[in-house]
Amino acid sequence: MIRHQHHTIAHILQLLAGGWLGMFAAALAHQFGTRSADRMPGESRWPHCFYCLQPLTWQESFPLIGWLLRPDVLTLPCPCGKRTGLWTQPATEILGFLLGVLGMYLVDWSVPAAPLCLGLGLMVAIAFVDLQFGVIPDGLNLLLALDGAWWVWK
């Protein structure tokens, strides 16, 4: 009985690791993809508020983790508080987490699991950026191509 419980806990931790990989990839790709799709020539690629141009803190880059430190979790404000209703970032992270868990469930913990979970998170971010701006940034396509090459190589 104890041995079976040990395998169950390990399996749950593996699924959570896949979810975190997917969420991490989705969060970063969405932040930088949104910035790449919406920036003007000569502007920085680093994510910042579209209204006050202040750089985003890590709480704005990872809202699911940063929510614990926010006073009002439902508005998702930017640093200046002018932009609210930023639902796409947490939606991207939630879907990235769920697809990362699914990817880990399908291939179990192995070397190919990491590029699969990262690639699923990247695809969620690419889809949301494309739906928002009607363009897929070249950097996200390059990351997805490198991730696919890593998948094939392993």
CSV table of C-alpha atoms in Angstrom, one decimal:
chain,number,residue,atom,x,y,z
A,1,MET,CA,0.0,0.0,0.0
A,2,ILE,CA,2.8,2.4,0.9
A,3,ARG,CA,4.6,1.7,-2.4
A,4,HIS,CA,1.4,2.4,-4.4
A,5,GLN,CA,1.0,5.8,-2.6
A,6,HIS,CA,4.6,6.7,-3.4
A,7,HIS,CA,4.0,6.2,-7.1
A,8,THR,CA,0.8,8.3,-6.9
A,9,ILE,CA,2.5,11.2,-5.2
A,10,ALA,CA,5.4,11.0,-7.7
A,11,HIS,CA,2.9,11.0,-10.6
A,12,ILE,CA,1.0,14.0,-9.2
A,13,LEU,CA,4.3,15.9,-8.8
A,14,GLN,CA,5.3,15.0,-12.4
A,15,LEU,CA,1.9,16.3,-13.7
A,16,LEU,CA,2.4,19.5,-11.7
A,17,ALA,CA,5.9,19.9,-13.1
A,18,GLY,CA,4.6,19.7,-16.6
A,19,GLY,CA,1.9,22.2,-15.8
A,20,TRP,CA,4.4,24.6,-14.4
A,21,LEU,CA,6.6,24.3,-17.5
A,22,GLY,CA,3.6,25.0,-19.7
A,23,MET,CA,2.5,27.9,-17.6
A,24,PHE,CA,6.0,29.4,-17.5
A,25,ALA,CA,6.4,29.2,-21.3
A,26,ALA,CA,2.9,30.6,-21.9
A,27,ALA,CA,3.5,33.5,-19.5
A,28,LEU,CA,6.8,34.6,-20.9
A,29,ALA,CA,5.8,34.1,-24.5
A,30,HIS,CA,2.6,36.0,-24.0
A,31,GLN,CA,4.3,39.0,-22.4
A,32,PHE,CA,7.1,39.3,-24.9
A,33,GLY,CA,4.8,38.3,-27.9
A,34,THR,CA,2.3,40.9,-26.9
A,35,ARG,CA,5.0,43.5,-26.6
A,36,SER,CA,6.5,42.5,-30.0
A,37,ALA,CA,3.1,42.6,-31.7
A,38,ASP,CA,2.2,46.0,-30.3
A,39,ARG,CA,5.5,47.9,-30.3
A,40,MET,CA,6.4,50.6,-32.6
A,41,PRO,CA,9.8,50.6,-34.5
A,42,GLY,CA,12.6,51.6,-32.1
A,43,GLU,CA,10.7,50.8,-28.9
A,44,SER,CA,12.0,48.4,-26.4
A,45,ARG,CA,11.0,44.8,-26.5
A,46,TRP,CA,10.9,44.7,-22.7
A,47,PRO,CA,7.2,44.5,-21.5
A,48,HIS,CA,5.9,47.8,-20.1
A,49,CYS,CA,2.6,49.6,-19.6
A,50,PHE,CA,1.0,50.8,-22.8
A,51,TYR,CA,-0.3,54.0,-21.1
A,52,CYS,CA,2.5,55.2,-18.7
A,53,LEU,CA,5.4,53.3,-20.3
A,54,GLN,CA,6.6,52.0,-16.9
A,55,PRO,CA,8.4,48.6,-17.1
A,56,LEU,CA,6.2,45.8,-15.8
A,57,THR,CA,7.3,44.1,-12.6
A,58,TRP,CA,7.4,40.3,-12.2
A,59,GLN,CA,3.8,40.4,-10.7
A,60,GLU,CA,2.5,41.8,-14.0
A,61,SER,CA,4.6,39.2,-16.0
A,62,PHE,CA,3.3,36.3,-13.9
A,63,PRO,CA,-0.2,37.3,-12.7
A,64,LEU,CA,-1.1,33.9,-11.3
A,65,ILE,CA,1.8,34.0,-9.0
A,66,GLY,CA,1.7,37.8,-8.5
A,67,TRP,CA,-2.0,37.7,-7.6
A,68,LEU,CA,-1.0,36.7,-4.0
A,69,LEU,CA,0.7,40.2,-3.7
A,70,ARG,CA,-2.0,42.3,-5.4
A,71,PRO,CA,-4.6,44.2,-3.3
A,72,ASP,CA,-7.3,43.8,-5.9
A,73,VAL,CA,-7.0,40.5,-7.9
A,74,LEU,CA,-9.9,41.0,-10.2
A,75,THR,CA,-8.8,44.2,-12.0
A,76,LEU,CA,-5.3,43.1,-12.9
A,77,PRO,CA,-4.0,46.7,-13.0
A,78,CYS,CA,-0.9,47.9,-14.8
A,79,PRO,CA,1.7,49.8,-12.8
A,80,CYS,CA,-0.2,53.1,-13.2
A,81,GLY,CA,-3.6,51.6,-12.7
A,82,LYS,CA,-5.1,52.9,-16.0
A,83,ARG,CA,-5.3,49.7,-17.8
A,84,THR,CA,-7.6,47.1,-16.3
A,85,GLY,CA,-9.4,44.0,-17.6
A,86,LEU,CA,-6.2,42.2,-18.7
A,87,TRP,CA,-7.8,38.8,-18.8
A,88,THR,CA,-5.7,37.3,-21.6
A,89,GLN,CA,-2.5,36.9,-19.5
A,90,PRO,CA,-4.1,34.8,-16.8
A,91,ALA,CA,-6.2,32.9,-19.4
A,92,THR,CA,-3.0,32.1,-21.3
A,93,GLU,CA,-1.3,30.9,-18.1
A,94,ILE,CA,-4.2,28.7,-17.0
A,95,LEU,CA,-4.4,27.1,-20.5
A,96,GLY,CA,-0.6,26.7,-20.6
A,97,PHE,CA,-0.8,25.0,-17.2
A,98,LEU,CA,-3.6,22.6,-18.2
A,99,LEU,CA,-1.9,21.7,-21.5
A,100,GLY,CA,1.4,21.2,-19.7
A,101,VAL,CA,-0.4,18.7,-17.3
A,102,LEU,CA,-2.0,17.0,-20.3
A,103,GLY,CA,1.4,16.8,-22.1
A,104,MET,CA,3.0,15.3,-19.1
A,105,TYR,CA,0.1,12.8,-18.7
A,106,LEU,CA,0.5,11.7,-22.3
A,107,VAL,CA,4.2,11.1,-22.4
A,108,ASP,CA,5.0,10.5,-18.7
A,109,TRP,CA,8.1,11.9,-17.2
A,110,SER,CA,10.9,11.6,-19.7
A,111,VAL,CA,13.3,13.7,-21.7
A,112,PRO,CA,10.8,14.6,-24.4
A,113,ALA,CA,8.2,15.8,-21.8
A,114,ALA,CA,10.0,19.1,-21.3
A,115,PRO,CA,9.9,20.3,-24.9
A,116,LEU,CA,6.4,19.1,-25.3
A,117,CYS,CA,5.1,21.0,-22.2
A,118,LEU,CA,7.1,24.1,-23.3
A,119,GLY,CA,5.8,23.9,-26.8
A,120,LEU,CA,2.2,23.6,-25.7
A,121,GLY,CA,2.6,26.7,-23.5
A,122,LEU,CA,4.1,28.5,-26.5
A,123,MET,CA,1.2,27.5,-28.8
A,124,VAL,CA,-1.3,28.9,-26.3
A,125,ALA,CA,0.6,32.2,-26.1
A,126,ILE,CA,0.9,32.4,-29.9
A,127,ALA,CA,-2.9,31.8,-30.3
A,128,PHE,CA,-3.8,34.6,-27.8
A,129,VAL,CA,-1.3,37.1,-29.4
A,130,ASP,CA,-2.7,36.2,-32.8
A,131,LEU,CA,-6.3,36.7,-31.7
A,132,GLN,CA,-5.5,40.0,-30.0
A,133,PHE,CA,-3.3,41.6,-32.7
A,134,GLY,CA,-3.8,39.5,-35.8
A,135,VAL,CA,0.0,38.9,-36.1
A,136,ILE,CA,2.3,36.2,-34.8
A,137,PRO,CA,5.7,37.7,-33.8
A,138,ASP,CA,8.8,36.2,-35.5
A,139,GLY,CA,10.4,35.6,-32.1
A,140,LEU,CA,7.6,33.3,-31.0
A,141,ASN,CA,7.7,31.3,-34.3
A,142,LEU,CA,11.5,30.9,-33.8
A,143,LEU,CA,11.1,29.7,-30.3
A,144,LEU,CA,8.4,27.2,-31.4
A,145,ALA,CA,10.7,26.0,-34.2
A,146,LEU,CA,13.6,25.5,-31.8
A,147,ASP,CA,11.4,23.7,-29.4
A,148,GLY,CA,10.2,21.4,-32.2
A,149,ALA,CA,13.8,20.7,-33.2
A,150,TRP,CA,14.5,19.9,-29.6
A,151,TRP,CA,11.5,17.5,-29.6
A,152,VAL,CA,12.7,15.7,-32.7
A,153,TRP,CA,16.3,15.6,-31.6
A,154,LYS,CA,15.4,13.9,-28.3
